[in-house]
Each structure stands twice: as structure tokens, then as C-alpha cells.
Amino acid sequence: MKVYNTLTKKKEEFIPLEEGKVRMYVCGPTVYNYIHIGNARPMIVFDTVRRYMEYKGMKVNYVSNFTDVDDKIIKKANEEGVSSEEIANRYIKECKKDMEDLNVKPATTHPLATQEIDGMIAMISDLIERGYAYEKNGTVYFRTRRFKEYGKLSHKNLDDLQSGNRSLLVSGADEKEDPLDFVLWKPKKEGEPFWKSPWSDGRPGWHIECSVMSKKYLGDQIDIHAGGEDLIFPHHENEIAQSEAANGKEFAHYWMHNGFLNIDNKKMSKSLGNFFTVREIGEKYDLQVLRFFMLSAHYRSPLNFSAELMEAAKNGLDRIVTAVARLNQMLKASTVEELTEEEKAVLSEAEEFVTKFEAAMEDDFNTADAISAIFELVKLSNINAKETSSKTLLTELKKKIVTLCDVLGIITEKKEEMLDSDIEALIEERQAARKAKNFTRADEIRNQLLEKGIILEDTRQGVVWKRA
Ligand SMILES: [Zn+2]
């Protein structure tokens, strides 16, 4: 498996620290609003990386945080006259709903920054002790030049940074030892949430959060650290400086970054009026279409979002879903078990497309080529599967398409929604069966409903049901 490593600017063979196990950290969103489609790209892309590694039999410990204390959250809380906590909790919940609709698996752990303050204070204290940080008037800064490898991820030179990046000079420049130093801890302003620390009542800087959460849940050294390419500098560069200075070890072996998402070839921004939340897209399309669209390009390429491209993705996805539905239909009609010689040849051709799919994924997760392999498989199935085909052929073709789509997180079989009237008729039948002491039939009906995601509850007022 080859992975492009931002650190070395090369595709490298993926060798985990521990055989068969992957420790992976993906920077999560700051939760002050619904996530936008730019936030969705890393979620989908790195969920797909995880899924492929799991398909290959690796055990992935996947950690992705929520930044739940931040200026934007505080601003929103003040606007609404509620607490920052309320804002953060609300949008964490909404984000998790969007992730579910995008078929992004929940992380092994989703840490919250505000739950990890003790660890941050400990790491900052450690950095001060080691001479990598210093306090001035309640603020703690990282002594950037002390970390000799600073700039190794973004491939930036410290002196260029100093002369080129004026913004670094703006805030607190007067009290910093060096304009390149960045904040680890800052004192509260009036009305802001705060935590007690040896330096001031205040809160952590953004970068220290990820260093600490990664260390706590994955250890001092991890295999993959990932996020959008806008995080390379300064966020990930600073994370490396903090973690490697504090732990004395290489932090992450592979750094993966996804490319930008543009809207109609322009940068997405509220002021341009081309800003979309995932929720808004979900009103127009099944979010599976958004996922399929995102994976139709290589994750490192810039991706352009437009109505036409979404339509194309919708049609592409429909082709796959229809092929699977057709196979299901034929499976119901098929009466033969055994493969004919001709069918054996079809299956070996199908196997070649599976190999092609895997080769594409092994090459730095080239999902665009992987999807092409699925389309070839679909075409093969459409040409060869007939009502007279054997069950074995139909089952195998279906299994291959469904399995490969699942690696990409694409759902090929829609759960058929049961009509309310059908549910109620079955409940009535179950009641009658129970009255007649036919408990086998009653249980059968309960299970049948459960399979369709309908949960029954026997209450004093009778049976109530809900959709899971
Ligand atoms: Zn981060």
C-alpha cells in the first residue's frame, strides 16, 4: 500500500508501527455551526482510507476530535445569549447526524477539547520545563526557533516565514521573544469560558489540543495524522513542534492531506454566496451522492463542486444501485445453483476488476480509478446476468459490487421503507397470534419488523412502534 506523505513529498510504502494495526488521527471540525461541504471532504476521504485498511484486515484505531472551545463558538454563544457549551453540544450532535447520512463511520474515539484540559496543562508545563515554552503576563508561548526541525512539514524556511508573514507579527508581538512564537495558553477575556492553570485563568491554544488528544488516545507516536491541506501550516507544523519537543520522538510517520474544494471554480465563501452546508445539500440530494461525488476525484486534487457534476455523480451512483437491484430481482427468479463454464469465465473476469480496484486503492487511494473498476464490474454484470443465470453467478456478482462499494462507504441497497399501514397490519396480526397463543408467529412478526428497522414496544396502552 502506497501513501503520499506530505512530510517527504513522496509516495511511500505504508508500514505501520505495529503490524496489522493502524493509529490514525484526523483533525475534526470546530463546532459553531452546521458543517459545510468543505468540512465533509476530509471526513469522507479519511473514512475511506480507514475502510480500505479495514478491508485489508488491519485494525484501525481512528481518533477524530471536536474543537469545542474557540473564538467562533464564543461569538455565536454571545449572539444567541446561551453558553458556549450549549452551542458546541448542539453542533456536535448535528455534525454526527450529517456524518451518519454521509455514511462516515463514528471514530473509535471522538475526544472533546474541553474534556482534555488537564492533559494540555501537563504538556504545556512539560514544554516550559524543557525550555520550549515560556510565560509572559499569563500567556504561554512556544519558542519556535528552539525546535530545530520547524518547517519540515510545510517545507518552509524560518527566515522566509519571519519576513514574509506579517500576520505573525500582529498579535502580542511586543511581548513575544520572537514573532514566530505561537500561543499555547491564553488568559480569558471578560465573559469567556476559562479553566484554572498555573499561568492564568484561561484556555488552551488550538494547536496544543490535537497534540494532547493524539497522545492520550493513540500514544506518543502514531502512523497517520491527517486533515485538509489548509491545516499543514501553521496547525500541523505547530503540532509537530509541540509533540516532538514534549515526547522526544517522531510524532506521526505519515502526514496525509486532502485538496481544496471549490464551488463553480471559485473558493467557497459566505461573501461570494457560494457557501453550502452539508444539510443544505442533503435537502436536494441523498448524501450518498455527495459522498460518491467527493470520491470521484483523487483526494489530493482540488475538487470542483457544481450542480452539473453532482448530477453526473447521481447518475453514476444510480447505475450501480440499479445493477444491484436488478441482480436481486434475478436472484428471486433463478432456480439453478451450478455455474456453467461460460459463467465461470464471467466470474474470473469479475475477479480481474476486483484486482484493478485494489490496485487503484493501493496506489495512494486512487478512488477515481477504483470507481472506474466498479463501473466495469457493473457493465459486466449488466451484460451477463440473466434470469436464467445460476444463483451462484448472481450472488457472486452482487457480492463483489456490494463489497467494493462498501469499501468506499457507498450503500448500494436502499432499505425499503415500510408503509405505516403495512406495519400496522402486521402488528394487528401479531396481536391476534398472541391472543391465539401462537407465540412462534408473534415472534416471527416482531423479528420481521425489526429487520425493517421497526421497533415494537408493548405498553399498558397497547403496542407502540417506532422506526430505529
Ligand atoms: Zn488538529
GROMACS .gro file of C-alpha atoms and ligand atoms in nm:
model
  469
    1MET     CA    1   0.000   0.000   0.000
    2LYS     CA    2   0.146   0.335  -0.105
    3VAL     CA    3   0.067   0.656   0.080
    4TYR     CA    4   0.169   1.006  -0.025
    5ASN     CA    5   0.347   1.163   0.270
    6THR     CA    6   0.339   1.543   0.288
    7LEU     CA    7   0.649   1.526   0.509
    8THR     CA    8   0.869   1.369   0.242
    9LYS     CA    9   0.662   1.480  -0.061
   10LYS     CA   10   0.677   1.122  -0.184
   11LYS     CA   11   0.456   0.819  -0.216
   12GLU     CA   12   0.587   0.573   0.040
   13GLU     CA   13   0.514   0.212   0.123
   14PHE     CA   14   0.280   0.208   0.422
   15ILE     CA   15   0.442   0.026   0.715
   16PRO     CA   16   0.254   0.067   1.043
   17LEU     CA   17   0.441   0.092   1.375
   18GLU     CA   18   0.277  -0.229   1.484
   19GLU     CA   19   0.194  -0.496   1.229
   20GLY     CA   20  -0.175  -0.515   1.141
   21LYS     CA   21  -0.262  -0.210   1.349
   22VAL     CA   22  -0.306   0.150   1.244
   23ARG     CA   23  -0.307   0.453   1.470
   24MET     CA   24  -0.471   0.739   1.291
   25TYR     CA   25  -0.563   1.093   1.398
   26VAL     CA   26  -0.781   1.319   1.185
   27CYS     CA   27  -0.834   1.682   1.284
   28GLY     CA   28  -1.203   1.738   1.335
   29PRO     CA   29  -1.422   2.046   1.295
   30THR     CA   30  -1.472   2.345   1.522
   31VAL     CA   31  -1.836   2.316   1.617
   32TYR     CA   32  -2.008   2.655   1.592
   33ASN     CA   33  -2.246   2.585   1.304
   34TYR     CA   34  -2.360   2.309   1.067
   35ILE     CA   35  -2.060   2.162   0.887
   36HIS     CA   36  -2.007   2.286   0.532
   37ILE     CA   37  -1.921   2.069   0.236
   38GLY     CA   38  -1.553   2.163   0.270
   39ASN     CA   39  -1.557   2.002   0.617
   40ALA     CA   40  -1.717   1.692   0.467
   41ARG     CA   41  -1.429   1.620   0.229
   42PRO     CA   42  -1.168   1.510   0.487
   43MET     CA   43  -1.437   1.318   0.676
   44ILE     CA   44  -1.529   1.119   0.365
   45VAL     CA   45  -1.176   1.082   0.232
   46PHE     CA   46  -1.015   0.958   0.553
   47ASP     CA   47  -1.314   0.740   0.640
   48THR     CA   48  -1.249   0.573   0.305
   49VAL     CA   49  -0.879   0.529   0.389
   50ARG     CA   50  -0.986   0.366   0.714
   51ARG     CA   51  -1.241   0.144   0.541
   52TYR     CA   52  -0.984   0.023   0.288
   53MET     CA   53  -0.733  -0.058   0.562
   54GLU     CA   54  -1.002  -0.250   0.750
   55TYR     CA   55  -1.092  -0.434   0.427
   56LYS     CA   56  -0.726  -0.537   0.410
   57GLY     CA   57  -0.757  -0.684   0.758
   58MET     CA   58  -0.591  -0.407   0.959
   59LYS     CA   59  -0.729  -0.289   1.289
   60VAL     CA   60  -0.764   0.088   1.277
   61ASN     CA   61  -0.772   0.299   1.591
   62TYR     CA   62  -0.928   0.613   1.447
   63VAL     CA   63  -0.936   0.928   1.657
   64SER     CA   64  -1.102   1.249   1.545
   65ASN     CA   65  -1.164   1.542   1.777
   66PHE     CA   66  -1.424   1.812   1.808
   67THR     CA   67  -1.284   2.156   1.888
   68ASP     CA   68  -1.548   2.277   2.129
   69VAL     CA   69  -1.381   2.591   2.265
   70ASP     CA   70  -1.289   2.864   2.018
   71ASP     CA   71  -1.347   3.232   1.938
   72LYS     CA   72  -1.615   3.145   1.681
   73ILE     CA   73  -1.808   2.934   1.932
   74ILE     CA   74  -1.790   3.211   2.191
   75LYS     CA   75  -1.909   3.467   1.936
   76LYS     CA   76  -2.206   3.252   1.837
   77ALA     CA   77  -2.292   3.189   2.203
   78ASN     CA   78  -2.290   3.563   2.274
   79GLU     CA   79  -2.511   3.630   1.971
   80GLU     CA   80  -2.767   3.379   2.094
   81GLY     CA   81  -2.728   3.460   2.462
   82VAL     CA   82  -2.650   3.099   2.551
   83SER     CA   83  -2.339   2.920   2.682
   84SER     CA   84  -2.053   2.808   2.458
   85GLU     CA   85  -2.118   2.459   2.583
   86GLU     CA   86  -2.473   2.468   2.453
   87ILE     CA   87  -2.355   2.582   2.108
   88ALA     CA   88  -2.083   2.316   2.095
   89ASN     CA   89  -2.311   2.035   2.208
   90ARG     CA   90  -2.578   2.133   1.960
   91TYR     CA   91  -2.344   2.134   1.661
   92ILE     CA   92  -2.162   1.818   1.767
   93LYS     CA   93  -2.498   1.645   1.757
   94GLU     CA   94  -2.581   1.794   1.416
   95CYS     CA   95  -2.236   1.704   1.284
   96LYS     CA   96  -2.279   1.344   1.394
   97LYS     CA   97  -2.611   1.332   1.212
   98ASP     CA   98  -2.450   1.459   0.892
   99MET     CA   99  -2.169   1.207   0.929
  100GLU     CA  100  -2.422   0.929   0.961
  101ASP     CA  101  -2.605   1.045   0.649
  102LEU     CA  102  -2.269   1.057   0.468
  103ASN     CA  103  -2.207   0.702   0.593
  104VAL     CA  104  -1.892   0.815   0.775
  105LYS     CA  105  -1.819   0.565   1.050
  106PRO     CA  106  -1.801   0.703   1.402
  107ALA     CA  107  -1.439   0.733   1.515
  108THR     CA  108  -1.304   0.487   1.770
  109THR     CA  109  -1.285   0.794   1.992
  110HIS     CA  110  -1.423   1.144   1.935
  111PRO     CA  111  -1.247   1.345   2.209
  112LEU     CA  112  -1.367   1.692   2.304
  113ALA     CA  113  -1.103   1.958   2.366
  114THR     CA  114  -1.279   2.085   2.680
  115GLN     CA  115  -1.259   1.737   2.835
  116GLU     CA  116  -0.881   1.722   2.793
  117ILE     CA  117  -0.767   2.047   2.956
  118ASP     CA  118  -0.565   1.867   3.228
  119GLY     CA  119  -0.357   1.692   2.965
  120MET     CA  120  -0.297   2.024   2.789
  121ILE     CA  121  -0.180   2.191   3.110
  122ALA     CA  122   0.052   1.894   3.170
  123MET     CA  123   0.206   1.913   2.821
  124ILE     CA  124   0.248   2.291   2.839
  125SER     CA  125   0.419   2.259   3.181
  126ASP     CA  126   0.646   1.995   3.033
  127LEU     CA  127   0.736   2.220   2.740
  128ILE     CA  128   0.819   2.506   2.978
  129GLU     CA  129   1.039   2.273   3.184
  130ARG     CA  130   1.224   2.160   2.874
  131GLY     CA  131   1.284   2.518   2.766
  132TYR     CA  132   1.050   2.501   2.466
  133ALA     CA  133   0.793   2.741   2.609
  134TYR     CA  134   0.772   3.050   2.829
  135GLU     CA  135   0.509   3.254   3.005
  136LYS     CA  136   0.450   3.631   2.969
  137ASN     CA  137   0.164   3.803   3.152
  138GLY     CA  138  -0.046   3.488   3.176
  139THR     CA  139   0.009   3.383   2.814
  140VAL     CA  140   0.231   3.085   2.731
  141TYR     CA  141   0.419   3.083   2.401
  142PHE     CA  142   0.605   2.809   2.218
  143ARG     CA  143   0.967   2.903   2.149
  144THR     CA  144   0.957   2.816   1.779
  145ARG     CA  145   1.326   2.858   1.692
  146ARG     CA  146   1.421   2.621   1.972
  147PHE     CA  147   1.263   2.337   1.773
  148LYS     CA  148   1.529   2.285   1.509
  149GLU     CA  149   1.309   2.099   1.263
  150TYR     CA  150   1.036   2.364   1.250
  151GLY     CA  151   0.910   2.395   0.893
  152LYS     CA  152   0.979   2.035   0.794
  153LEU     CA  153   0.616   1.956   0.709
  154SER     CA  154   0.523   2.274   0.525
  155HIS     CA  155   0.873   2.288   0.374
  156LYS     CA  156   0.905   2.649   0.486
  157ASN     CA  157   1.219   2.825   0.591
  158LEU     CA  158   1.209   3.007   0.924
  159ASP     CA  159   1.369   3.327   0.792
  160ASP     CA  160   1.128   3.347   0.498
  161LEU     CA  161   0.844   3.297   0.740
  162GLN     CA  162   0.960   3.580   0.957
  163SER     CA  163   0.996   3.832   0.676
  164GLY     CA  164   0.704   3.708   0.469
  165ASN     CA  165   0.428   3.652   0.716
  166ARG     CA  166   0.328   3.989   0.857
  167SER     CA  167   0.025   3.844   1.033
  168LEU     CA  168   0.255   3.662   1.271
  169LEU     CA  169   0.375   3.998   1.395
  170VAL     CA  170   0.037   4.138   1.481
  171SER     CA  171  -0.091   3.977   1.797
  172GLY     CA  172   0.114   4.012   2.113
  173ALA     CA  173   0.427   4.073   1.910
  174ASP     CA  174   0.556   4.310   2.173
  175GLU     CA  175   0.567   4.053   2.449
  176LYS     CA  176   0.684   3.757   2.241
  177GLU     CA  177   1.055   3.677   2.237
  178ASP     CA  178   1.027   3.614   1.866
  179PRO     CA  179   0.747   3.693   1.619
  180LEU     CA  180   0.743   3.325   1.515
  181ASP     CA  181   0.641   3.206   1.861
  182PHE     CA  182   0.284   3.084   1.889
  183VAL     CA  183   0.033   3.061   2.173
  184LEU     CA  184  -0.010   2.752   2.392
  185TRP     CA  185  -0.228   2.909   2.660
  186LYS     CA  186  -0.407   3.241   2.672
  187PRO     CA  187  -0.579   3.430   2.955
  188LYS     CA  188  -0.955   3.472   2.940
  189LYS     CA  189  -1.124   3.788   2.829
  190GLU     CA  190  -1.434   3.909   3.010
  191GLY     CA  191  -1.725   3.668   2.963
  192GLU     CA  192  -1.520   3.388   2.808
  193PRO     CA  193  -1.517   3.029   2.933
  194PHE     CA  194  -1.198   2.954   3.125
  195TRP     CA  195  -1.003   2.693   3.316
  196LYS     CA  196  -0.759   2.739   3.603
  197SER     CA  197  -0.392   2.693   3.518
  198PRO     CA  198  -0.056   2.777   3.676
  199TRP     CA  199  -0.029   3.076   3.439
  200SER     CA  200  -0.375   3.232   3.430
  201ASP     CA  201  -0.745   3.161   3.422
  202GLY     CA  202  -0.779   3.100   3.053
  203ARG     CA  203  -0.793   2.844   2.776
  204PRO     CA  204  -0.560   2.647   2.550
  205GLY     CA  205  -0.445   2.748   2.204
  206TRP     CA  206  -0.591   2.541   1.921
  207HIS     CA  207  -0.271   2.355   1.822
  208ILE     CA  208  -0.197   2.207   2.164
  209GLU     CA  209  -0.539   2.039   2.171
  210CYS     CA  210  -0.457   1.795   1.891
  211SER     CA  211  -0.108   1.715   2.023
  212VAL     CA  212  -0.259   1.620   2.358
  213MET     CA  213  -0.562   1.427   2.232
  214SER     CA  214  -0.349   1.232   1.987
  215LYS     CA  215  -0.101   1.143   2.266
  216LYS     CA  216  -0.373   1.039   2.508
  217TYR     CA  217  -0.571   0.814   2.276
  218LEU     CA  218  -0.301   0.688   2.040
  219GLY     CA  219   0.032   0.726   2.221
  220ASP     CA  220   0.346   0.937   2.162
  221GLN     CA  221   0.390   0.802   1.811
  222ILE     CA  222   0.122   0.742   1.553
  223ASP     CA  223   0.107   0.612   1.198
  224ILE     CA  224  -0.110   0.869   1.020
  225HIS     CA  225  -0.206   1.224   1.100
  226ALA     CA  226  -0.450   1.369   0.853
  227GLY     CA  227  -0.660   1.671   0.764
  228GLY     CA  228  -0.729   1.928   0.495
  229GLU     CA  229  -0.428   2.086   0.322
  230ASP     CA  230  -0.518   2.422   0.478
  231LEU     CA  231  -0.408   2.269   0.810
  232ILE     CA  232  -0.048   2.198   0.701
  233PHE     CA  233   0.062   2.543   0.811
  234PRO     CA  234   0.055   2.651   1.081
  235HIS     CA  235  -0.166   2.393   1.258
  236HIS     CA  236   0.014   2.069   1.175
  237GLU     CA  237   0.357   2.229   1.173
  238ASN     CA  238   0.290   2.353   1.526
  239GLU     CA  239   0.153   2.017   1.636
  240ILE     CA  240   0.477   1.853   1.525
  241ALA     CA  241   0.685   2.110   1.714
  242GLN     CA  242   0.484   2.066   2.035
  243SER     CA  243   0.459   1.686   2.026
  244GLU     CA  244   0.817   1.615   1.922
  245ALA     CA  245   0.958   1.867   2.171
  246ALA     CA  246   0.747   1.720   2.453
  247ASN     CA  247   0.777   1.349   2.368
  248GLY     CA  248   1.127   1.342   2.220
  249LYS     CA  249   1.007   1.115   1.941
  250GLU     CA  250   0.885   1.146   1.585
  251PHE     CA  251   0.515   1.230   1.612
  252ALA     CA  252   0.341   1.089   1.304
  253HIS     CA  253   0.509   0.881   1.037
  254TYR     CA  254   0.273   0.970   0.752
  255TRP     CA  255   0.102   1.305   0.705
  256MET     CA  256  -0.194   1.294   0.468
  257HIS     CA  257  -0.378   1.600   0.337
  258ASN     CA  258  -0.677   1.634   0.111
  259GLY     CA  259  -0.703   1.908  -0.152
  260PHE     CA  260  -0.934   2.208  -0.153
  261LEU     CA  261  -1.296   2.207  -0.252
  262ASN     CA  262  -1.406   2.485  -0.487
  263ILE     CA  263  -1.757   2.581  -0.587
  264ASP     CA  264  -1.804   2.653  -0.958
  265ASN     CA  265  -1.428   2.702  -0.977
  266LYS     CA  266  -1.427   2.964  -0.703
  267LYS     CA  267  -1.318   2.942  -0.345
  268MET     CA  268  -1.616   2.873  -0.121
  269SER     CA  269  -1.701   3.175   0.091
  270LYS     CA  270  -2.001   3.328   0.258
  271SER     CA  271  -1.936   3.664   0.095
  272LEU     CA  272  -1.947   3.513  -0.254
  273GLY     CA  273  -2.279   3.348  -0.173
  274ASN     CA  274  -2.145   3.005  -0.274
  275PHE     CA  275  -2.132   2.856   0.072
  276PHE     CA  276  -2.318   2.530   0.131
  277THR     CA  277  -2.370   2.327   0.443
  278VAL     CA  278  -2.398   1.951   0.416
  279ARG     CA  279  -2.753   1.988   0.547
  280GLU     CA  280  -2.846   2.214   0.254
  281ILE     CA  281  -2.707   1.968   0.001
  282GLY     CA  282  -2.900   1.694   0.183
  283GLU     CA  283  -3.224   1.874   0.106
  284LYS     CA  284  -3.159   1.835  -0.267
  285TYR     CA  285  -2.973   1.507  -0.285
  286ASP     CA  286  -2.930   1.185  -0.097
  287LEU     CA  287  -2.598   1.249   0.081
  288GLN     CA  288  -2.468   0.927  -0.072
  289VAL     CA  289  -2.447   1.130  -0.392
  290LEU     CA  290  -2.224   1.386  -0.220
  291ARG     CA  291  -2.002   1.107  -0.093
  292PHE     CA  292  -1.984   0.946  -0.437
  293PHE     CA  293  -1.906   1.284  -0.593
  294MET     CA  294  -1.622   1.351  -0.346
  295LEU     CA  295  -1.465   1.013  -0.417
  296SER     CA  296  -1.486   1.060  -0.793
  297ALA     CA  297  -1.166   1.268  -0.773
  298HIS     CA  298  -0.832   1.183  -0.618
  299TYR     CA  299  -0.825   1.313  -0.261
  300ARG     CA  300  -0.516   1.525  -0.318
  301SER     CA  301  -0.658   1.701  -0.625
  302PRO     CA  302  -0.861   2.015  -0.592
  303LEU     CA  303  -1.226   1.925  -0.635
  304ASN     CA  304  -1.478   2.145  -0.806
  305PHE     CA  305  -1.835   2.127  -0.687
  306SER     CA  306  -2.109   2.221  -0.932
  307ALA     CA  307  -2.471   2.129  -1.000
  308GLU     CA  308  -2.372   1.950  -1.324
  309LEU     CA  309  -2.105   1.742  -1.154
  310MET     CA  310  -2.348   1.647  -0.878
  311GLU     CA  311  -2.599   1.538  -1.144
  312ALA     CA  312  -2.329   1.329  -1.309
  313ALA     CA  313  -2.247   1.171  -0.971
  314LYS     CA  314  -2.615   1.100  -0.913
  315ASN     CA  315  -2.644   0.925  -1.248
  316GLY     CA  316  -2.329   0.725  -1.184
  317LEU     CA  317  -2.447   0.611  -0.845
  318ASP     CA  318  -2.790   0.525  -0.988
  319ARG     CA  319  -2.625   0.297  -1.241
  320ILE     CA  320  -2.462   0.097  -0.961
  321VAL     CA  321  -2.773   0.087  -0.740
  322THR     CA  322  -2.987  -0.022  -1.037
  323ALA     CA  323  -2.744  -0.301  -1.125
  324VAL     CA  324  -2.764  -0.437  -0.770
  325ALA     CA  325  -3.144  -0.410  -0.767
  326ARG     CA  326  -3.153  -0.599  -1.098
  327LEU     CA  327  -2.934  -0.874  -0.952
  328ASN     CA  328  -3.168  -0.901  -0.653
  329GLN     CA  329  -3.464  -0.930  -0.886
  330MET     CA  330  -3.299  -1.209  -1.085
  331LEU     CA  331  -3.192  -1.389  -0.772
  332LYS     CA  332  -3.558  -1.425  -0.681
  333ALA     CA  333  -3.632  -1.583  -1.019
  334SER     CA  334  -3.321  -1.800  -1.052
  335THR     CA  335  -3.362  -2.173  -0.998
  336VAL     CA  336  -3.020  -2.310  -1.099
  337GLU     CA  337  -2.735  -2.341  -0.849
  338GLU     CA  338  -2.441  -2.461  -1.052
  339LEU     CA  339  -2.216  -2.238  -1.258
  340THR     CA  340  -2.188  -2.304  -1.631
  341GLU     CA  341  -1.845  -2.288  -1.799
  342GLU     CA  342  -1.941  -1.957  -1.951
  343GLU     CA  343  -2.036  -1.820  -1.609
  344LYS     CA  344  -1.705  -1.932  -1.464
  345ALA     CA  345  -1.534  -1.720  -1.727
  346VAL     CA  346  -1.754  -1.422  -1.632
  347LEU     CA  347  -1.657  -1.459  -1.267
  348SER     CA  348  -1.290  -1.473  -1.341
  349GLU     CA  349  -1.329  -1.157  -1.544
  350ALA     CA  350  -1.513  -1.003  -1.247
  351GLU     CA  351  -1.221  -1.100  -1.025
  352GLU     CA  352  -0.990  -0.900  -1.252
  353PHE     CA  353  -1.193  -0.587  -1.179
  354VAL     CA  354  -1.163  -0.654  -0.806
  355THR     CA  355  -0.785  -0.673  -0.854
  356LYS     CA  356  -0.799  -0.350  -1.052
  357PHE     CA  357  -0.999  -0.183  -0.775
  358GLU     CA  358  -0.746  -0.291  -0.513
  359ALA     CA  359  -0.451  -0.181  -0.726
  360ALA     CA  360  -0.608   0.166  -0.754
  361MET     CA  361  -0.663   0.187  -0.379
  362GLU     CA  362  -0.313   0.059  -0.305
  363ASP     CA  363  -0.178   0.348  -0.511
  364ASP     CA  364  -0.240   0.625  -0.258
  365PHE     CA  365  -0.616   0.565  -0.250
  366ASN     CA  366  -0.696   0.648  -0.609
  367THR     CA  367  -1.072   0.633  -0.561
  368ALA     CA  368  -1.138   0.774  -0.910
  369ASP     CA  369  -0.981   0.466  -1.070
  370ALA     CA  370  -1.138   0.241  -0.807
  371ILE     CA  371  -1.481   0.372  -0.909
  372SER     CA  372  -1.397   0.302  -1.276
  373ALA     CA  373  -1.326  -0.059  -1.179
  374ILE     CA  374  -1.668  -0.078  -1.011
  375PHE     CA  375  -1.832   0.058  -1.327
  376GLU     CA  376  -1.661  -0.210  -1.532
  377LEU     CA  377  -1.792  -0.470  -1.292
  378VAL     CA  378  -2.142  -0.323  -1.322
  379LYS     CA  379  -2.118  -0.333  -1.700
  380LEU     CA  380  -2.005  -0.696  -1.690
  381SER     CA  381  -2.297  -0.779  -1.465
  382ASN     CA  382  -2.549  -0.594  -1.682
  383ILE     CA  383  -2.434  -0.782  -1.991
  384ASN     CA  384  -2.408  -1.129  -1.839
  385ALA     CA  385  -2.663  -1.161  -1.562
  386LYS     CA  386  -2.992  -1.304  -1.687
  387GLU     CA  387  -3.298  -1.459  -1.532
  388THR     CA  388  -3.167  -1.793  -1.648
  389SER     CA  389  -2.830  -1.739  -1.476
  390SER     CA  390  -2.729  -1.955  -1.184
  391LYS     CA  391  -2.779  -1.834  -0.829
  392THR     CA  392  -2.405  -1.869  -0.775
  393LEU     CA  393  -2.320  -1.628  -1.056
  394LEU     CA  394  -2.578  -1.373  -0.947
  395THR     CA  395  -2.477  -1.395  -0.580
  396GLU     CA  396  -2.107  -1.364  -0.658
  397LEU     CA  397  -2.152  -1.066  -0.889
  398LYS     CA  398  -2.367  -0.893  -0.634
  399LYS     CA  399  -2.128  -0.968  -0.352
  400LYS     CA  400  -1.836  -0.820  -0.542
  401ILE     CA  401  -2.017  -0.497  -0.630
  402VAL     CA  402  -2.158  -0.452  -0.280
  403THR     CA  403  -1.825  -0.528  -0.108
  404LEU     CA  404  -1.624  -0.285  -0.321
  405CYS     CA  405  -1.886  -0.012  -0.280
  406ASP     CA  406  -1.879  -0.071   0.093
  407VAL     CA  407  -1.502  -0.005   0.097
  408LEU     CA  408  -1.588   0.338  -0.044
  409GLY     CA  409  -1.872   0.374   0.207
  410ILE     CA  410  -2.129   0.368  -0.073
  411ILE     CA  411  -2.457   0.200   0.016
  412THR     CA  412  -2.594   0.006  -0.280
  413GLU     CA  413  -2.908  -0.138  -0.133
  414LYS     CA  414  -3.171   0.100  -0.012
  415LYS     CA  415  -3.355  -0.016   0.294
  416GLU     CA  416  -3.711  -0.040   0.173
  417GLU     CA  417  -3.923   0.186   0.384
  418MET     CA  418  -4.230   0.003   0.508
  419LEU     CA  419  -4.557   0.186   0.479
  420ASP     CA  420  -4.727   0.275   0.806
  421SER     CA  421  -5.038   0.082   0.700
  422ASP     CA  422  -4.830  -0.234   0.636
  423ILE     CA  423  -4.666  -0.202   0.975
  424GLU     CA  424  -4.997  -0.162   1.149
  425ALA     CA  425  -5.149  -0.457   0.967
  426LEU     CA  426  -4.858  -0.675   1.085
  427ILE     CA  427  -4.894  -0.551   1.441
  428GLU     CA  428  -5.261  -0.640   1.432
  429GLU     CA  429  -5.178  -0.985   1.302
  430ARG     CA  430  -4.923  -1.023   1.583
  431GLN     CA  431  -5.180  -0.928   1.844
  432ALA     CA  432  -5.422  -1.185   1.704
  433ALA     CA  433  -5.147  -1.451   1.706
  434ARG     CA  434  -5.071  -1.374   2.069
  435LYS     CA  435  -5.436  -1.397   2.162
  436ALA     CA  436  -5.444  -1.737   1.995
  437LYS     CA  437  -5.129  -1.828   2.194
  438ASN     CA  438  -4.937  -1.869   1.868
  439PHE     CA  439  -4.620  -1.717   2.012
  440THR     CA  440  -4.398  -1.852   1.735
  441ARG     CA  441  -4.586  -1.647   1.477
  442ALA     CA  442  -4.594  -1.345   1.708
  443ASP     CA  443  -4.215  -1.357   1.749
  444GLU     CA  444  -4.173  -1.408   1.378
  445ILE     CA  445  -4.363  -1.088   1.308
  446ARG     CA  446  -4.165  -0.894   1.568
  447ASN     CA  447  -3.839  -1.007   1.406
  448GLN     CA  448  -3.965  -0.936   1.058
  449LEU     CA  449  -4.042  -0.579   1.163
  450LEU     CA  450  -3.710  -0.546   1.342
  451GLU     CA  451  -3.529  -0.636   1.021
  452LYS     CA  452  -3.700  -0.342   0.856
  453GLY     CA  453  -3.591  -0.119   1.141
  454ILE     CA  454  -3.927  -0.111   1.316
  455ILE     CA  455  -3.913  -0.142   1.693
  456LEU     CA  456  -4.218  -0.259   1.889
  457GLU     CA  457  -4.283  -0.176   2.248
  458ASP     CA  458  -4.556  -0.339   2.449
  459THR     CA  459  -4.702  -0.079   2.680
  460ARG     CA  460  -5.003  -0.071   2.905
  461GLN     CA  461  -5.182   0.134   2.641
  462GLY     CA  462  -5.111  -0.131   2.380
  463VAL     CA  463  -4.835  -0.176   2.124
  464VAL     CA  464  -4.645   0.132   2.010
  465TRP     CA  465  -4.391   0.125   1.729
  466LYS     CA  466  -4.111   0.346   1.607
  467ARG     CA  467  -3.854   0.349   1.330
  468ALA     CA  468  -3.499   0.280   1.450
  469ZN      ZN  469  -0.569   1.934   1.473
   0.00000   0.00000   0.00000
